[in-house]
XYZ file of C-alpha atoms in Angstrom:
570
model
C 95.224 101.603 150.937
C 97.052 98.192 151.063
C 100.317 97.718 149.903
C 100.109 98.044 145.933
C 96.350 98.487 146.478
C 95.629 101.337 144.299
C 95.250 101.193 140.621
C 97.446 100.974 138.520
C 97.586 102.506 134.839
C 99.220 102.845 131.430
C 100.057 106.872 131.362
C 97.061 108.703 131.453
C 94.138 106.326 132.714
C 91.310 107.965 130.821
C 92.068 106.977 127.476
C 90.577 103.872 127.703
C 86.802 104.865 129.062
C 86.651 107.946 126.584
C 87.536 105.608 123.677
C 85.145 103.010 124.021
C 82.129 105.879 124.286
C 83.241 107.525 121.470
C 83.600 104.567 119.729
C 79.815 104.147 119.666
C 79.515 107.061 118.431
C 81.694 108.502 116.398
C 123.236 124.280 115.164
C 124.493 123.633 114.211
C 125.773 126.303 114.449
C 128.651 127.366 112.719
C 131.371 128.743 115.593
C 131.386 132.117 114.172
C 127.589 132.439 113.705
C 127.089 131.151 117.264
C 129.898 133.924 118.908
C 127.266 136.604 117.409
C 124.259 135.176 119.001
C 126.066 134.846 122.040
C 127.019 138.653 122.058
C 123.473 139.515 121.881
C 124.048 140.915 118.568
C 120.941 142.034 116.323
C 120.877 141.775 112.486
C 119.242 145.383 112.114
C 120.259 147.464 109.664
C 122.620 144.701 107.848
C 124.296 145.946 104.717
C 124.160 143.553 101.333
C 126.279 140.395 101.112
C 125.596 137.059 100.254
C 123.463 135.574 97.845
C 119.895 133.885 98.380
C 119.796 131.578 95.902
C 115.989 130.059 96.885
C 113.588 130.209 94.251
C 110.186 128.530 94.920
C 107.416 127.055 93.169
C 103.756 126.491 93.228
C 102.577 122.577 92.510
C 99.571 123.649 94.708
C 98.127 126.180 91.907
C 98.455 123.844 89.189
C 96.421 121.304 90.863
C 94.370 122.975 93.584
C 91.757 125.451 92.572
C 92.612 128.413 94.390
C 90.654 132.044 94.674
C 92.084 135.140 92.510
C 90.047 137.723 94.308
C 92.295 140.705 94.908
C 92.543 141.964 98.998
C 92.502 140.293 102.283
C 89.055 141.610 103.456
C 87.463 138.909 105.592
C 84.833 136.894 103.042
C 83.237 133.470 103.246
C 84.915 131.540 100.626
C 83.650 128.499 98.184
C 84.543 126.404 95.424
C 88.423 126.754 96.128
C 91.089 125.513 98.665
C 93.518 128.690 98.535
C 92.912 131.989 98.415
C 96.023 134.350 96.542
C 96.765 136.993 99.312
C 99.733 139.099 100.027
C 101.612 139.493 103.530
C 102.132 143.202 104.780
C 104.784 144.000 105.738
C 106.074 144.922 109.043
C 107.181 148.229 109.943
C 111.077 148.818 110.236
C 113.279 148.735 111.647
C 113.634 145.071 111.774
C 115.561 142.712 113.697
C 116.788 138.994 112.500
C 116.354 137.370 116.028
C 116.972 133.905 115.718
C 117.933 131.368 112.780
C 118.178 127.481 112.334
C 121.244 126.911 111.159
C 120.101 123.197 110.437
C 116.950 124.364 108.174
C 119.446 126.784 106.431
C 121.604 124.994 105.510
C 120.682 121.191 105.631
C 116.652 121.759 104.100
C 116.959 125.112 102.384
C 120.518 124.565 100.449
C 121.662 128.429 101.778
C 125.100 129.536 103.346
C 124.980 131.102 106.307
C 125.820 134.864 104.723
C 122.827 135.003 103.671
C 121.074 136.082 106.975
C 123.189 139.644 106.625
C 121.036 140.244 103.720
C 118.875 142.621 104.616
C 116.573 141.604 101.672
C 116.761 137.851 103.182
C 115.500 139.803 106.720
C 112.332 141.361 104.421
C 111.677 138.171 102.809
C 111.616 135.759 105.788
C 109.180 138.681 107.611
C 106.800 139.314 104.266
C 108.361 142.772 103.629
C 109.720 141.207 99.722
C 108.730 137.341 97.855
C 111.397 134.910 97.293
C 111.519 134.464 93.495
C 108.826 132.631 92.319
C 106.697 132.894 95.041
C 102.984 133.569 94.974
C 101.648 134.300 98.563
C 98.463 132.100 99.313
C 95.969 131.519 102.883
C 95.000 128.362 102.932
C 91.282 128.004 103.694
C 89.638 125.174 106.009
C 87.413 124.342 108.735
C 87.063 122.907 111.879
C 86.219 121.637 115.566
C 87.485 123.866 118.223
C 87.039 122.681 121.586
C 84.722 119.996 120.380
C 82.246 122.262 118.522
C 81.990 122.663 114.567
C 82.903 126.584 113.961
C 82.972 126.749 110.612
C 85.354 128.739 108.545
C 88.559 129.353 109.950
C 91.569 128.749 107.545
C 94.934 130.779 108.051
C 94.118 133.837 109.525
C 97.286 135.153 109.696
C 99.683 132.865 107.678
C 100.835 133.184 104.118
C 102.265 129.617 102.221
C 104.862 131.662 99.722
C 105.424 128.570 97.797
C 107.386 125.315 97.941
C 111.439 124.410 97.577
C 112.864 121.840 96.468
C 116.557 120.820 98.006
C 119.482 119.229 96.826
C 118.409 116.118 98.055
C 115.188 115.993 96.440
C 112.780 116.721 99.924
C 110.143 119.163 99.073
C 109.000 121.763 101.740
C 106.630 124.655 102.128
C 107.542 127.641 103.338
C 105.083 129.895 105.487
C 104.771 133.116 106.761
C 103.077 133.272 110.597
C 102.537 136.956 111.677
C 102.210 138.426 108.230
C 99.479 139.990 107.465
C 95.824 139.475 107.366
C 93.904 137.338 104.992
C 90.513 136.762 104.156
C 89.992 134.352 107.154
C 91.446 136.947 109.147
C 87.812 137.346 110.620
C 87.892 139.841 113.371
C 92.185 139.415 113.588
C 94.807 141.974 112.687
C 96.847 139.450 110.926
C 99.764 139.402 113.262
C 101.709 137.716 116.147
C 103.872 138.664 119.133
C 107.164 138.317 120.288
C 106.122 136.278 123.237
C 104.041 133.504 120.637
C 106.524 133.661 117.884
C 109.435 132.988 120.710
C 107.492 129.796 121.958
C 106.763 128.841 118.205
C 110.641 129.109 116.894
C 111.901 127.499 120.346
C 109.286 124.995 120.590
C 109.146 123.332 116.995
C 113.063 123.244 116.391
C 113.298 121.541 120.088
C 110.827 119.049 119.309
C 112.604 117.764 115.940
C 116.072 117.457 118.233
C 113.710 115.242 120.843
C 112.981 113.251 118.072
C 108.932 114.016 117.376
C 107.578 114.699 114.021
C 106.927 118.419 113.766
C 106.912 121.363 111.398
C 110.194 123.464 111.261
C 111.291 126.947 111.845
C 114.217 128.701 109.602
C 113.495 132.546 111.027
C 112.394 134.741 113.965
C 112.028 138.534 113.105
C 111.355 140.708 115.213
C 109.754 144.683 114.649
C 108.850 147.784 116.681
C 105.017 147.781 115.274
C 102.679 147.547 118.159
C 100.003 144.920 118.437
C 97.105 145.132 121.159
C 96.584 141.927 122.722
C 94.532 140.735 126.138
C 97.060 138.112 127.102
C 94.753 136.816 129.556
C 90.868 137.638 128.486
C 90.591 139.481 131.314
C 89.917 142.932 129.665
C 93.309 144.225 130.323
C 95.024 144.882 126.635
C 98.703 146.005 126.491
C 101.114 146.893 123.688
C 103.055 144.649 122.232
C 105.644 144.250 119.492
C 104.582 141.887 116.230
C 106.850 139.411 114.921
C 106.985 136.574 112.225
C 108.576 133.472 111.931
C 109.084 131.470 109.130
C 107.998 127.760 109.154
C 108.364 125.101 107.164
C 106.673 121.811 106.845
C 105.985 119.040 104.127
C 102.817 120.113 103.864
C 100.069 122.297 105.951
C 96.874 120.647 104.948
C 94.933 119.535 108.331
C 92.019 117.601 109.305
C 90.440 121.103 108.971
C 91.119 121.327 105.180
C 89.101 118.254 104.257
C 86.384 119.060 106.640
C 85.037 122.680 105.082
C 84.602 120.818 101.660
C 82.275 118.189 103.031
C 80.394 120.577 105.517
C 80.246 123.009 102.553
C 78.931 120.236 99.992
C 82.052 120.542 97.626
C 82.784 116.836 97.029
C 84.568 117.619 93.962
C 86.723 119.944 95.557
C 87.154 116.892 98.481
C 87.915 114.194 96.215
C 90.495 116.882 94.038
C 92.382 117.867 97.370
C 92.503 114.187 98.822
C 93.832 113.073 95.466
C 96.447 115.420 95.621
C 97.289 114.827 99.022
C 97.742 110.824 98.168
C 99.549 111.518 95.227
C 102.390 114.031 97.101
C 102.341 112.428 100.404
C 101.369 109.067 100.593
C 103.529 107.270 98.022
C 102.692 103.980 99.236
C 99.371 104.222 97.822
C 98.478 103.319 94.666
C 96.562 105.875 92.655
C 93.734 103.251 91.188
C 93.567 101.124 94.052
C 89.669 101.334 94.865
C 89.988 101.413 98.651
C 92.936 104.283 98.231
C 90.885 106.560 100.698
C 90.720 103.614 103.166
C 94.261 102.879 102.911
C 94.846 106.635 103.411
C 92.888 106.799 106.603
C 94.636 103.611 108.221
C 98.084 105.338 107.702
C 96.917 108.246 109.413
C 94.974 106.955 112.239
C 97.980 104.448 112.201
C 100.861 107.362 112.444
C 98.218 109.630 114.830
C 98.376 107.418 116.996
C 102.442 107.056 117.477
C 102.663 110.685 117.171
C 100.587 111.403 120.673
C 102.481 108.515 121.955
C 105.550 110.387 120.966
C 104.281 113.305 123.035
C 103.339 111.824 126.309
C 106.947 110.130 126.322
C 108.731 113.140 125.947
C 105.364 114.939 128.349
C 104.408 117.476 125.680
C 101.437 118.294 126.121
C 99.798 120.560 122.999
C 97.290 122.551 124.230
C 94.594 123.242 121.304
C 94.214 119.992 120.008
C 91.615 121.242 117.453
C 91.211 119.687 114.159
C 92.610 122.657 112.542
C 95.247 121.752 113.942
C 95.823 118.320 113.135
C 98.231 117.987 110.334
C 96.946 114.867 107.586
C 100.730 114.083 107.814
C 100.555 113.265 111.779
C 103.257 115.967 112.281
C 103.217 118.605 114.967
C 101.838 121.909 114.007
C 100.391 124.949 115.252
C 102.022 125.915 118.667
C 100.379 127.865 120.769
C 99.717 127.354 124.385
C 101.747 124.356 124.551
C 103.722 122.975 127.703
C 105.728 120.440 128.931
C 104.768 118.916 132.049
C 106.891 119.577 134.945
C 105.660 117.872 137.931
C 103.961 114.162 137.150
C 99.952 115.164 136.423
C 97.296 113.348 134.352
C 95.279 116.282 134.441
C 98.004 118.993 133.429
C 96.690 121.684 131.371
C 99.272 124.068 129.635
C 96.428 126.376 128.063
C 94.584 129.119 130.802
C 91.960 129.365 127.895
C 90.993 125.937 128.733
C 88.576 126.371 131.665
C 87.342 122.428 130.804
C 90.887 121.006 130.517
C 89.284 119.233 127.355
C 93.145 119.344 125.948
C 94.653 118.146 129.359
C 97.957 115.961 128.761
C 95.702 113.114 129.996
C 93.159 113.556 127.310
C 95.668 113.922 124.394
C 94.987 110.027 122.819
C 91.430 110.923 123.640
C 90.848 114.206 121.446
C 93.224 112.168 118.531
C 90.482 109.870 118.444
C 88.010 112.864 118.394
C 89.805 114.210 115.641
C 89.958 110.763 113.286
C 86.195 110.374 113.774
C 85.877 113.923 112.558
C 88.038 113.247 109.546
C 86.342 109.847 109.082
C 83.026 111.799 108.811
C 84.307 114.352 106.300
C 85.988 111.321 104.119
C 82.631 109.505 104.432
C 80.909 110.859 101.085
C 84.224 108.932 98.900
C 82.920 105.729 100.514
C 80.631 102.980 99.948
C 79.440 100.956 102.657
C 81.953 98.469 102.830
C 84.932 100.758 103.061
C 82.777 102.542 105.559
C 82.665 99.740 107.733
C 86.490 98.857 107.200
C 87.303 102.709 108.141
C 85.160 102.064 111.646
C 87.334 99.164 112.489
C 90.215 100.676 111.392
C 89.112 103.321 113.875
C 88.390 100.638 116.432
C 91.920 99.456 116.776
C 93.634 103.211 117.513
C 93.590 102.304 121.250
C 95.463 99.295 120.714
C 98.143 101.095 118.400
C 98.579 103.951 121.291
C 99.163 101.806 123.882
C 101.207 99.554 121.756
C 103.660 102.429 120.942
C 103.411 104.009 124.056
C 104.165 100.878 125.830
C 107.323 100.344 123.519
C 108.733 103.957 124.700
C 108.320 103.657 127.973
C 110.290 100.708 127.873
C 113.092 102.187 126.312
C 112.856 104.911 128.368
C 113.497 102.552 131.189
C 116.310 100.968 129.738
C 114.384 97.773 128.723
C 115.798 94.957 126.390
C 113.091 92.512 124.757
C 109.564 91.618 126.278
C 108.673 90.598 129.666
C 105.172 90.041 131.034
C 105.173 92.428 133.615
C 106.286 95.394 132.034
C 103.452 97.547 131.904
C 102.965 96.855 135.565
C 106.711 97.636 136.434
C 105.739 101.323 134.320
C 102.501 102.070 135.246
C 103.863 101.582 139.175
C 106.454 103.989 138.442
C 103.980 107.018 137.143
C 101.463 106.106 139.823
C 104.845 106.756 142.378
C 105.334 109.631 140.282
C 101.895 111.130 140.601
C 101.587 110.603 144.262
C 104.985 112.500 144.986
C 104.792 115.093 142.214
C 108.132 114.383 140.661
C 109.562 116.071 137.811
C 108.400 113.847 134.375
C 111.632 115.076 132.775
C 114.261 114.903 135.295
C 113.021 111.194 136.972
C 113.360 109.462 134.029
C 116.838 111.677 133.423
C 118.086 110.917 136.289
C 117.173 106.938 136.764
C 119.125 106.685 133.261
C 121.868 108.579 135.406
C 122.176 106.465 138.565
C 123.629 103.345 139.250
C 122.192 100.387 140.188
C 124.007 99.647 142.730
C 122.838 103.138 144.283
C 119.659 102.147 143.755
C 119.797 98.742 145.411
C 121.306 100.745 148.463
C 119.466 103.580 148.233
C 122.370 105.924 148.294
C 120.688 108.259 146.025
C 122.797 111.354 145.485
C 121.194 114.546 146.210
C 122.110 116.413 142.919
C 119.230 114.007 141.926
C 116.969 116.064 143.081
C 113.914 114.417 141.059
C 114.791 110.889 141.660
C 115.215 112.247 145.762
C 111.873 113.357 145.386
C 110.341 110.379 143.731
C 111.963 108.473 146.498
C 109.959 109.765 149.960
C 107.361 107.248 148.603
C 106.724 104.487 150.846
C 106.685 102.563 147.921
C 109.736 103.333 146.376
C 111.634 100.172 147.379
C 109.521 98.044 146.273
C 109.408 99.331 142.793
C 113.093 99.447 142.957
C 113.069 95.220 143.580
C 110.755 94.925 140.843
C 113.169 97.446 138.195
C 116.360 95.989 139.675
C 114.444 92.361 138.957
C 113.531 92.922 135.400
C 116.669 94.606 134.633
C 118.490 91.514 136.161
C 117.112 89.344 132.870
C 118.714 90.977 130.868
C 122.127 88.604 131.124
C 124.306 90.283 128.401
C 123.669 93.929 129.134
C 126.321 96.133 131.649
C 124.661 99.110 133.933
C 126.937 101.199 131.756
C 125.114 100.153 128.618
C 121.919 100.311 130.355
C 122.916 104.254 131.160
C 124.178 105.239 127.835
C 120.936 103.560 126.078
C 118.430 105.871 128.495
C 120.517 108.425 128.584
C 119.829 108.521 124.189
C 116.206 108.352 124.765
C 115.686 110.488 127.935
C 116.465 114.251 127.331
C 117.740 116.437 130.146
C 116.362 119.606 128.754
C 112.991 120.222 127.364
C 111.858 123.620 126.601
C 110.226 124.524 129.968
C 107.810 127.632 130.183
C 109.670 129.301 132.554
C 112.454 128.770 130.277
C 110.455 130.553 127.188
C 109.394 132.831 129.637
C 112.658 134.066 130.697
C 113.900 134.379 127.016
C 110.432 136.480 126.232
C 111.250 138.906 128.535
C 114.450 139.809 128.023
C 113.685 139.555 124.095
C 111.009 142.107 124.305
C 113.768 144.234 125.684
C 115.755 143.798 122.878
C 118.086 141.134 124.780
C 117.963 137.654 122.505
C 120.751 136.267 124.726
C 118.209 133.554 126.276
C 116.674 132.769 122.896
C 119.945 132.007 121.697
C 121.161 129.777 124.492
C 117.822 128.248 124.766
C 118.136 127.364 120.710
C 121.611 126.286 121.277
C 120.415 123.925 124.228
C 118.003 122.545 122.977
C 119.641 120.856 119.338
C 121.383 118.610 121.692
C 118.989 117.557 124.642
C 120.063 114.691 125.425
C 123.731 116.111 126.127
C 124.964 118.132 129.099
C 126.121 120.958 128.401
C 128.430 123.579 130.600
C 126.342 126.919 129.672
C 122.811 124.979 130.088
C 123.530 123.838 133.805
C 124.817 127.201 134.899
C 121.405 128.380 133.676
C 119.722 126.128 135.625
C 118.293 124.131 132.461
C 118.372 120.524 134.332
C 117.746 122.080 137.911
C 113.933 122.219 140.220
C 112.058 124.887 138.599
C 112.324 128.675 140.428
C 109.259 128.773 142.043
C 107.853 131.968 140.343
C 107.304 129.261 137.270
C 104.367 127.834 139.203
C 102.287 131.285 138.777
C 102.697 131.086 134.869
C 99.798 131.073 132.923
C 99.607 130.887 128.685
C 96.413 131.866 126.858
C 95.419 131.390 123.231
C 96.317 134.750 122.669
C 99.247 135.461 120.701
C-alpha cells in the first residue's frame, strides 16, 4: 500500500452503502452515604426512619385506553396500549444494593433517609406501591433482528405511575425484574444480578458521559433463584433475581406505534401519537396538519445525534431492535451492551449476535432501519404529500449523522472552527487506530493529555500506554504533522487550553465489561464494594480520581477481559 494509499473513512465506513440501499426501499453522594457503600454495607433488614414523601400519578389512564383484565397470564392483547398488572414480589430477605443519589434527590425530591426504609426497599423492588400508583405493562411490537415478531411489550417491567418534581420535570417510574405480565410469553418475569448490575451501572454512566438515556434510582438485590442459560448453550445455572428501578420521560418506543398499525387499530395509533405530541413534543402545534410530519423530522432529526453520541463516546448497544428504540431518541433497554475497547468497526458486544447485525459499525445503519419501520407504521395518518415529505425527511438522516458525528470528533480532537481537511485529519486517525488496535477510550484520553511539544518530538511517555500503542504505526508521524498543522491555525488558543477543552469531552473511564464483570462477581457474593466504586467512578468520568487508578480503571485491560462474552440472557 502506498503511503496514505488506503481508504480513508468517517467512523464506521458502512453507513454510507447500507443507507443508500435501504433508501430504495424502505453522587453525589453525600460523604456519609458514600462511607457506607464503601464499607460494603447492605441495607437488609433496615428498621423505619425517614419519610417517602413520593406520591405518583397516572396521566397515561386518563388518556390511553388501557386493559382491566385481572392476572398476568400470557394473552394476545387488542384495542388497548396498557395492560393493569401487578409486580410480585421478591422473596426476602432483601438487600438495597446500590442508589443514585442524583435521581434521589435532584429528580425524585427525597432525602437520603429514606433508603433505610425498609418499606422504600419493598417499593423500589415491587414488594408495596408508592401512593397512588397503579402498576401497568406496556404493550407493543416489533422488529428483532430485522424480522417483524409480533407481540412483545414489557415482559417483565411494571410503569407504577409518573412524578412530578419540584421543578416541574415529569418522569415515569418502572419496575425491571418484577414480575410477569401478560407479555411475559414463555418468561418468568424476572432479572439477574449480573443484568440488573450492567443496567444500574450502565444508564447512570451514560447520563455523566453526557448521552441521552433513561435513569436508574435503585438496585435490589434477593436470594430467590432464577434459572438462566447465560450462554444458549444448554447449560442453566442458578441465579439470584433482582430489580432495579428506572426512570425515564417516557417508555413508549418505535415498538408501541408499530403493534397498532400491524394490528389495524388506527384509532388507537392516532390516540397514542396524539398523546405522545401533546406530552413530549411541545414544539408542535396540536392543529398543525402536517403535526405527524413534523413529529417524525424531530425524531429522525434527534436519532440521528443520539447514535452519533454513541460512536463518540464507542458505545456500542447491542439489540438495536425497534422495541427498543425510545420515540424520545433516549437510550433505553440495556442489555448486552459494550464499550469498545480496542479500535473495531466490526465490534460486537452481544454473543447472541451470530450476524453482528448490531455491530458498533452498523449502529447509524439499523437507526435508519428503525425510522423506516416507524415511517411505515405512521404511514396510515398520511396523505401522499406528507408521505413524500416523510421519505425525504428520511433521505437526509445520513447527512445529519455525519454532520453531528463530524462535529464531535472535532471536539474530541481539540478543534476550534472549520477547516477543510478535517474529516481527513479524523478519519486518518481511526484508520491508524484500526490498523494498531488501540484503545478507543484511552487514545483520545490520552492525546487530550500530552503535549504538543511531546508529540512533535515524539517523546511519548510510556504511562500512555494507548497513545504508545497507536504510535508503532508507520504512519504515525505523518498524522502527527497534519494534527500539529491544523492545530497550529488556531492563533489564539494555548496547548493548555487545548488540554483542558479535550480533556471535558474525552472521558477516562467508561464502564468497561470487565469492569461490570468484576463488580458482578463479587456482588453475587454478597460483596457490592465494586458496584459502589464503579458508581462512584463513573459520575465524574472525565476526572481522575485516586481510588479509580489504583483499580486499574484508566489502565490496558487484564487480559482475561478478552474471553468475555454477554448474551441476551438476563
Amino acid at each position: 500500500m502506498t503511503k496514505h494509499g488506503f481508504t480513508l473513512f468517517l467512523l464506521f465506513s458502512a453507513v454510507a452503502s447500507t443507507i443508500c440501499r435501504h433508501e430504495q426501499d424502505f453522587c453525589e453522594s453525600e460523604s456519609c452515604n458514600e462511607r457506607e457503600f464503601e464499607q460494603n454495607h447492605f441495607y437488609t433488614n433496615v428498621k423505619t426512619y425517614g419519610e417517602i414523601s413520593l406520591t405518583l400519578s397516572h396521566k397515561l389512564l386518563d388518556a390511553l385506553p388501557f386493559e382491566e383484565v385481572d392476572g398476568h397470564f400470557t394473552r394476545t392483547v387488542k384495542g388497548c396500549v396498557f395492560s393493569e398488572c401487578q409486580p410480585t414480589p421478591l422473596k426476602q430477605p432483601l438487600t438495597l444494593a446500590a442508589v443514585s443519589q442524583d435521581v434521589l434527590r435532584n429528580m425524585l425530591d427525597l432525602n437520603e433517609s429514606v433508603i433505610q426504609n425498609e418499606e422504600f426497599v419493598l417499593c423500589v423492588s415491587g414488594g408495596k406501591l408508592f401512593p397512588g400508583s397503579i402498576p401497568l405493562a406496556h404493550r407493543y411490537g416489533g422488529h428483532q433482528f430485522g424480522y417483524w415478531a409480533g407481540q412483545l411489550g414489557d415482559g417483565r417491567a411494571h410503569l407504577l405511575g409518573e412524578y412530578t418534581n419540584r421543578k416541574g420535570e415529569r418522569w415515569e417510574l418502572q419496575l425491571k425484574g418484577s414480575g410477569k405480565t401478560p407479555y411475559s410469553r414463555s418468561g418468568d418475569g424476572r432479572a439477574v444480578i449480573r443484568s440488573s448490575v450492567r443496567e444500574f451501572l450502565c444508564s447512570e454512566a451514560m447520563h455523566f458521559l453526557g448521552v441521552p438515556t433513561s435513569r436508574a434510582l435503585s438496585l435490589v438485590v434477593s436470594e430467590e433463584p432464577v434459572w438462566r442459560d447465560q450462554l444458549y448453550n444448554g447449560n442453566v445455572i442458578k441465579e439470584r433475581g433482582a430489580v432495579v428501578l428506572r426512570l425515564a420521560k417516557s417508555w413508549f418506543r418505535i415498538g408501541s406505534l408499530e403493534i397498532l398499525t400491524r394490528t389495524g387499530e388506527l384509532d388507537v395509533l392516532r390516540t397514542l401519537l396524539d398523546f405522545i405530541i401533546k406530552e413530549h413534543f411541545k414544539s408542535i402545534v396540536m392543529n398543525d396538519p402536517d403535526k405527524y410530519v413534523v413529529f417524525f423530522s424531530i425524531v429522525v432529526n434527534e436519532t440521528a445525534h443520539l447514535i452519533a453520541r454513541w460512536m463518540s463516546v464507542g458505545f456500542a448497544h447491542g439489540v438495536c431492535n425497534t422495541d427498543n428504540f425510545s420515540l424520545l431518541s433516549i437510550t433505553i433497554d440495556y442489555g448486552p451492551f459494550g464499550f469498545m475497547e480496542s479500535y473495531d468497526p466490526n465490534f460486537v458486544p452481544n454473543t447472541s449476535d451470530d450476524e453482528g447485525r448490531y455491530s458498533i459499525g452498523a449502529q447509524a445503519n439499523v437507526g435508519l432501519f428503525n425510522l423506516q419501520k416507524l415511517l411505515e407504521a405512521l404511514k396510515p395518518l398520511l396523505n401522499s404529500d406528507q408521505l413524500s415529505q416523510c421519505q425525504q425527511i428520511l433521505r437526509e438522516y445520513l447527512q445529519t449523522y455525519h454532520q453531528r458525528f463530524h462535529e464531535l470528533f472535532k471536539a474530541k480532537l481539540g478543534f476550534l472552527g472549520n477547516q477543510e481537511k478535517d474529516s481527513y485529519v479524523i478519519a486518518f486517525l481511526l484508520k491508524l487506530m484500526e490498523d494498531t488496535g488501540a484503545d478507543f477510550t484511552m487514545t483520545f484520553r490520552q492525546l487530550s493529555e500530552v503535549t504538543l511539544s511531546q508529540l512533535q518530538m515524539g517523546s511519548i511517555p510510556l504511562s500512555m500506554w494507548a497513545l504508545s500503542d497507536l504510535s508503532s504505526h508507520e504512519y504515525f508521524r505523518d498524522w502527527v504533522q497534519l494534527y500539529l498543522k491544523r492545530l497550529s491555525r488556531m492563533k489564539s488558543d494555548s496547548d493548555a487550553a487545548r488540554q483542558q477543552r479535550m480533556q471535558g469531552v474525552n472521558p477516562r473511564y467508561v464502564l468497561r465489561n470487565w469492569m461490570a464483570e468484576s463488580a458482578i462477581r463479587k456482588a453475587e457474593k454478597n460483596d457490592i464494594s465494586e458496584v459502589a466504586l464503579l458508581q462512584k467512578t463513573l459520575t465524574e468520568p472525565f476526572e481522575e480520581q485516586e481510588e479509580a487508578e489504583r483499580a486499574g480503571y484508566s489502565s490496558k485491560p487484564p487480559s482475561w477481559a478478552q474471553q468475555l462474552r454477554v448474551s441476551c440472557s438476563s
